[in-house]
Amino acid sequence: MPLFLLLAVLTVTVLSVPVLDRLLGRGTGWPLAAVLALLTAAVLARGPDLWDGGPALEASLPWMPALGIGLSLRMDGLAWLFCVLVLGVGALVTAYSARYFPPGRRTGFYVLMSTFALAMTGLVLADDIVLLFVFWELTTICSFYLIGLSGPSASRPAVRTFLLTALGGLALLAAVVLLWVRTGTTRLSTILGDLSWTQDTGFTTAVAVLVIVAVFTKSAQFPFHYWLPDAMAASTPVSAYLHAAAMVKAGVYLAMRFSPAFADTAVWGTTLIVTGLATALLGAALALRSHDLKKLTAYSTVSQLGFLIAVIGVGTTQALIAAAVHTLAHALFKATLFMAVGVVDHQTGTRDLRELGGLRRAMPVTATVSALAALSMAGVPPLLGFVSKENLFEALLHTPGPAWLGPLAAVAAVLAAALTVAYAFRFVYGTFGGARVRHPGPRRPREAGALFLAAPAAAALAGLALGPAAPLLNPMAERAAADATGEQAQAHLALWHGVNPALAMSAAALLLGALVAWGATVRDPASSRLRLPVTGTGVFERVHAGLIALGARTGDPTRSDAPARHLAVPFVLIIVFAAAVAVLGPDYGTPADGTARPLDWMMVALVAVSVLTAVVTRSRLAALALTGVAGFAVALWFLFLGAVDVALTQLLVEILTVVVAVLVLRRLPARFHRARPSRTAATALIAVAAGTAAGLGAYLLTGRREPSAVSTHLLENAPADTGGTNVVNTILVDYRALDTLGELTVLGVAGLIIIAVLHSSGLTANGGPRPTVARTNPVRDADANTVIMRTVARVLIPLLLVWSAYLLLRGHNAPGGGFIGGLVGGSAFALAYLVAPSASVARIRLAYPAFIAAGVVTAVASGLLGLADGSFLRPLHADIPLPWGGHYHFTSALVFDVGVYLAVVGVILTALNQLGLPRAGAAPERTAVPERHDTATGGTR
């Protein structure tokens, strides 16, 4: 089937979950399972073409063509295998979920599970390393939320899993960037098809190490193995899908995909073999010690993943054949075991082996299904696990390198396999065999329903059927191994190959495993001598706490509300740099002719006088007004220099800053407190020195060079590139639109923070009695005192709003734009606030958070329009004929500017409404009443 259609169907499935969940509740799993099953069938139908040597199925769409990044997909034999596992096991698990959960809605669960299926499918199909990374991180995010869905007790395991797997994601990102820079392409098949970049040993080793970190964190290899058992806080369907068949297989897939590139790199094979076998042994030993069936199964997953990573490290075609077959076998038996654990837990209320036993009579079908999966995991014929385990033994026995390396790896594999036999026996016998343990729950155990058992039974029977039918898997294994190694492969899968070393190793593992299992039934394995000095979660928490503490100590020097501590550093650095330039720097000579004019010195004097007066005054309001004078002088200076856009922005920001700052000053004392003379002298000295250094630097460096190449390019090409002549605006909404989108988002978040902080701290009081101002004389009467402003505002506010729209529309070709237009529109609302007699009357009852959200959404939507031309945020252009002649040049950058406009207005409304509200707990102002003479007392009342 077309690859994009595959992803499109999965995307529509995700979007349909809320509707299905409203109609079906937990039964949503059935239609989701049907969709995944149909997609599995469609992918299976593609298999014979690939096995017969057909070309890989490819598809590509432009994404970010300027960077050479595309939405490139490719299905070869390796991707086909993992697609079948992701979709097939996903179908079984979602069907299982429809009976695992109690009746009720499960929107979040099914949305995340469907999204995870989409992410994993995209990951294994991605033929662009950037796209692969995006899907890789999406699986991490889905895993985090799925674990966290299980309640407060799962929050910390979710965080630990997320941080650890995100660490691997960062390593993968570094590898992606290195490969991109070195090869000049992001196309994965091109990178792996031309291995000339591997001739640089140092570079190849660095990339290999980064990929190894990504593989190990995702596939739970030592020392990162602990996250997988820790993630068992998630529900059983999550464990069965993410942590048995899908997410952990992402690391296996990545290792197999990059195997041809790093096959000759010593660090790759050595690290994978040693760490994989160590993980296999450690995971098996920890599984044998576990009482919780789910944790036992989780540790067994760690052990089996160790086998897979080790055999991938061997790197031969036979080893990759073994890896492909065992990947399939592992997905079947491990998904079965996890689902069986859920059935036992659901029917008995416990997963503790010490409270289980003898369930074979009460739950015979569950016992049979579990036994089949456990036998396959233990490598017992005639199940598929036996075939895959023999191939693992054969591949490890013939590990390239010194003569002793293969036998040593084989011995370690036999020991791990023996422990596998032991914990597989413990799983089945401890749950279903032996004497019946009196169940502590409120009801007696009984067999689950047929629909509940259908999914685990299907997976177990598939493992049983594929054992004798192993030769049918030869074409699949050959094509997967060929795509993973770049060499032709010959598979000889069968239950019986005669008496050979692999059969002897299997027999030894079964015999030794039986002895260990017998010992485990006599002696409680929890009392064995295996005692680890540390635990993975304990190490993580200590490292995490240490990093947090280090961060706190690093931030201590600047963690203060005192402005002096924040301003001292840049001031001192300016002085130091200025002194260094004066002593060591080049001879700058005198400024270019015409740099300084008398008008400039007038502006300098005006700014200096206003700043000096603001420094010496003790009135906060006067200091604010004088600071505004300095700001207005700078805006006027910009205007004289011809920077109209910058002047308008400066002027509007100054106006609104004064308005908002006055609202804040109402909550502060009217006058500044007195400072110590020594402190005043010290700060004055620093300020004068820093200001002098900065001023001299600006004076001496002005006119030192011609316009830069970038500015020249923009001035010359902006009209042709963007259709606009206002270069400042085109830079903001065309050339650097992504940067502006980020700043816009930060602005919106700042507005939301104002709301959250003021409400959470109790600094605002909503509702309550309407505060009014007491009338004692006409000057203090708010109604009378603002009559002139109200009269002017009736005319000025509509004009300001029209002007703001005009500035918005003309910004692409003349001074204006979304930011300036938003500031003017905000000024209209500020004027409406100022003419009101009280805060309650002034309150502008508009949904200002909605303005912020609408601004960000509009800007993002305009960016999505650019995808029609091949890239996010690429402006679209069209000439629209006008009825009276000529044409209007429309650009989607205008839509982006509308988003900026809305967000700016929303933040201004937020500041006015939130900061302008009376303080919580403040006494309401007295109701205004007219003064009149009291004849009885001779006074007024």
XYZ file of C-alpha atoms in Angstrom, residues 287-515:
229
model
C 13.908 -11.939 36.858
C 14.614 -15.078 38.871
C 14.547 -13.015 42.086
C 11.284 -11.187 41.373
C 8.020 -12.059 43.115
C 5.890 -9.666 41.043
C 4.863 -11.438 37.836
C 4.951 -8.182 35.910
C 8.442 -7.282 37.094
C 9.607 -10.827 36.417
C 8.361 -10.442 32.854
C 9.950 -6.994 32.603
C 13.378 -8.251 33.679
C 13.007 -11.143 31.269
C 12.431 -8.555 28.528
C 15.665 -6.843 29.537
C 17.447 -10.197 29.273
C 16.015 -11.023 25.838
C 16.886 -7.566 24.546
C 20.428 -8.203 25.716
C 20.520 -11.304 23.499
C 19.335 -9.247 20.536
C 21.830 -6.427 21.019
C 24.694 -8.894 21.445
C 23.919 -10.806 18.270
C 23.542 -7.540 16.310
C 27.015 -6.644 17.548
C 28.374 -9.806 15.920
C 27.464 -8.170 12.617
C 27.542 -11.177 10.243
C 24.661 -11.981 7.928
C 23.845 -15.101 9.963
C 23.809 -13.010 13.118
C 21.369 -10.516 11.583
C 19.180 -13.404 10.411
C 19.125 -14.647 14.002
C 18.300 -11.137 15.222
C 15.400 -10.813 12.760
C 13.874 -14.177 13.727
C 14.332 -13.654 17.460
C 12.795 -10.175 17.182
C 9.659 -11.804 15.790
C 9.676 -14.637 18.325
C 10.270 -12.242 21.224
C 7.394 -9.978 20.198
C 5.009 -12.947 20.166
C 5.964 -14.673 23.408
C 6.569 -11.500 25.416
C 3.314 -9.824 24.377
C 1.545 -13.073 25.329
C 3.173 -13.201 28.743
C 2.407 -9.574 29.572
C -1.224 -10.004 28.547
C -1.394 -13.241 30.565
C -0.099 -11.348 33.610
C -2.941 -8.876 33.098
C -5.464 -11.708 32.920
C -4.153 -13.273 36.150
C -4.138 -9.917 37.907
C -7.624 -9.131 36.631
C -9.086 -12.480 37.698
C -7.295 -12.889 41.039
C -6.500 -9.335 42.155
C -2.799 -10.033 42.670
C 0.443 -10.520 40.745
C 2.491 -11.705 43.709
C 3.814 -15.228 43.188
C 3.655 -15.793 46.953
C -0.115 -15.400 46.760
C -0.586 -17.451 43.593
C -0.314 -21.118 42.695
C -2.508 -23.982 41.594
C -4.496 -21.834 39.131
C -4.281 -24.431 36.358
C -7.619 -25.932 37.329
C -9.452 -22.635 37.739
C -7.842 -21.000 34.683
C -6.827 -23.791 32.297
C -6.840 -21.686 29.096
C -4.717 -18.957 30.665
C -2.347 -21.620 31.978
C -2.010 -23.192 28.515
C -1.440 -19.871 26.778
C 1.150 -18.839 29.374
C 2.925 -22.192 29.139
C 3.215 -21.954 25.349
C 4.724 -18.459 25.578
C 7.068 -19.433 28.410
C 8.253 -22.543 26.550
C 8.982 -20.416 23.477
C 10.909 -17.950 25.632
C 12.870 -20.823 27.184
C 13.764 -22.152 23.730
C 11.894 -25.462 23.916
C 10.944 -27.209 20.661
C 8.770 -27.110 18.642
C 8.088 -23.413 19.287
C 9.539 -20.493 17.329
C 11.638 -19.473 20.318
C 13.631 -22.684 19.968
C 14.464 -21.913 16.338
C 15.497 -18.345 17.080
C 17.531 -19.347 20.161
C 19.519 -21.938 18.189
C 20.335 -19.317 15.578
C 21.457 -16.937 18.336
C 23.782 -19.612 19.718
C 25.183 -20.360 16.269
C 25.840 -16.689 15.521
C 27.504 -15.970 18.876
C 29.627 -19.118 18.618
C 31.094 -17.781 15.359
C 31.760 -14.261 16.590
C 34.532 -12.714 14.444
C 37.787 -11.940 16.231
C 40.205 -13.965 18.343
C 39.599 -17.696 18.472
C 38.551 -17.561 22.116
C 35.939 -14.833 21.646
C 33.247 -16.993 20.035
C 33.334 -19.800 22.642
C 33.367 -17.229 25.464
C 30.329 -15.445 24.046
C 28.635 -18.813 23.561
C 29.222 -19.803 27.204
C 27.749 -16.520 28.422
C 24.755 -17.023 26.125
C 24.190 -20.576 27.449
C 24.276 -19.337 31.048
C 21.769 -16.578 30.258
C 19.577 -19.076 28.402
C 19.712 -21.460 31.390
C 18.478 -18.692 33.660
C 15.777 -18.002 31.064
C 14.592 -21.594 31.422
C 14.545 -21.175 35.198
C 12.495 -17.975 35.323
C 10.165 -19.240 32.578
C 9.507 -22.316 34.738
C 9.034 -20.109 37.792
C 6.505 -17.973 35.934
C 4.351 -20.950 34.935
C 4.818 -23.241 37.923
C 4.595 -20.450 40.506
C 1.340 -19.217 39.014
C -0.447 -22.299 37.778
C 1.384 -25.309 39.220
C 1.906 -26.722 42.674
C -0.547 -26.632 45.522
C -3.319 -24.101 45.407
C -2.691 -21.043 47.561
C -5.686 -19.603 49.329
C -6.407 -16.393 47.501
C -6.769 -13.405 49.833
C -9.197 -11.592 47.511
C -12.963 -11.293 47.908
C -13.794 -13.876 45.202
C -12.426 -17.135 43.918
C -10.335 -17.083 40.722
C -12.055 -18.176 37.548
C -11.250 -18.305 33.867
C -11.484 -15.106 31.870
C -13.892 -14.655 28.990
C -13.102 -15.723 25.460
C -12.788 -12.147 24.180
C -10.318 -11.317 26.938
C -8.174 -14.353 26.137
C -8.366 -14.075 22.349
C -5.391 -11.746 21.914
C -2.841 -13.592 24.092
C -4.026 -16.916 22.682
C -3.530 -15.686 19.112
C 0.036 -14.566 19.830
C 0.882 -17.833 21.649
C -0.548 -19.996 18.864
C 1.377 -17.976 16.282
C 4.594 -18.823 18.129
C 3.579 -22.487 18.187
C 2.639 -22.608 14.495
C 5.711 -20.757 13.248
C 8.078 -23.196 14.939
C 7.412 -26.143 12.613
C 6.794 -23.665 9.779
C 10.132 -21.927 10.313
C 11.340 -22.596 6.716
C 8.550 -20.291 5.549
C 10.355 -17.453 7.324
C 13.560 -17.905 5.308
C 12.741 -15.279 2.644
C 11.709 -12.752 5.262
C 14.852 -13.313 7.339
C 17.121 -13.205 4.278
C 15.710 -9.906 3.032
C 15.789 -8.305 6.499
C 19.396 -9.424 7.046
C 20.423 -8.273 3.567
C 18.950 -4.821 4.179
C 20.616 -4.689 7.594
C 24.072 -5.713 6.351
C 24.133 -4.712 2.701
C 25.150 -8.264 1.761
C 23.288 -11.247 0.377
C 22.144 -13.677 3.071
C 21.158 -17.343 3.095
C 18.799 -18.468 5.853
C 18.321 -22.115 6.819
C 15.615 -21.967 9.473
C 14.305 -25.322 10.648
C 13.443 -27.218 13.801
C 16.051 -29.887 13.111
C 19.532 -29.410 11.719
C 20.941 -32.610 13.060
C 23.403 -32.893 15.911
C 25.503 -29.728 15.933
C 27.042 -27.282 18.437
C 23.895 -25.165 18.551
C 21.787 -28.184 19.526
C 24.329 -29.119 22.207
C 24.193 -25.562 23.566
C 20.384 -25.710 23.628
C 20.484 -29.020 25.487
C 23.007 -27.660 27.969
C 20.879 -24.565 28.571
C 17.756 -26.664 29.136
C 19.511 -29.071 31.489
C 21.250 -26.360 33.490
C 18.059 -24.321 33.541
C 16.129 -27.298 34.891
C 18.647 -27.667 37.726
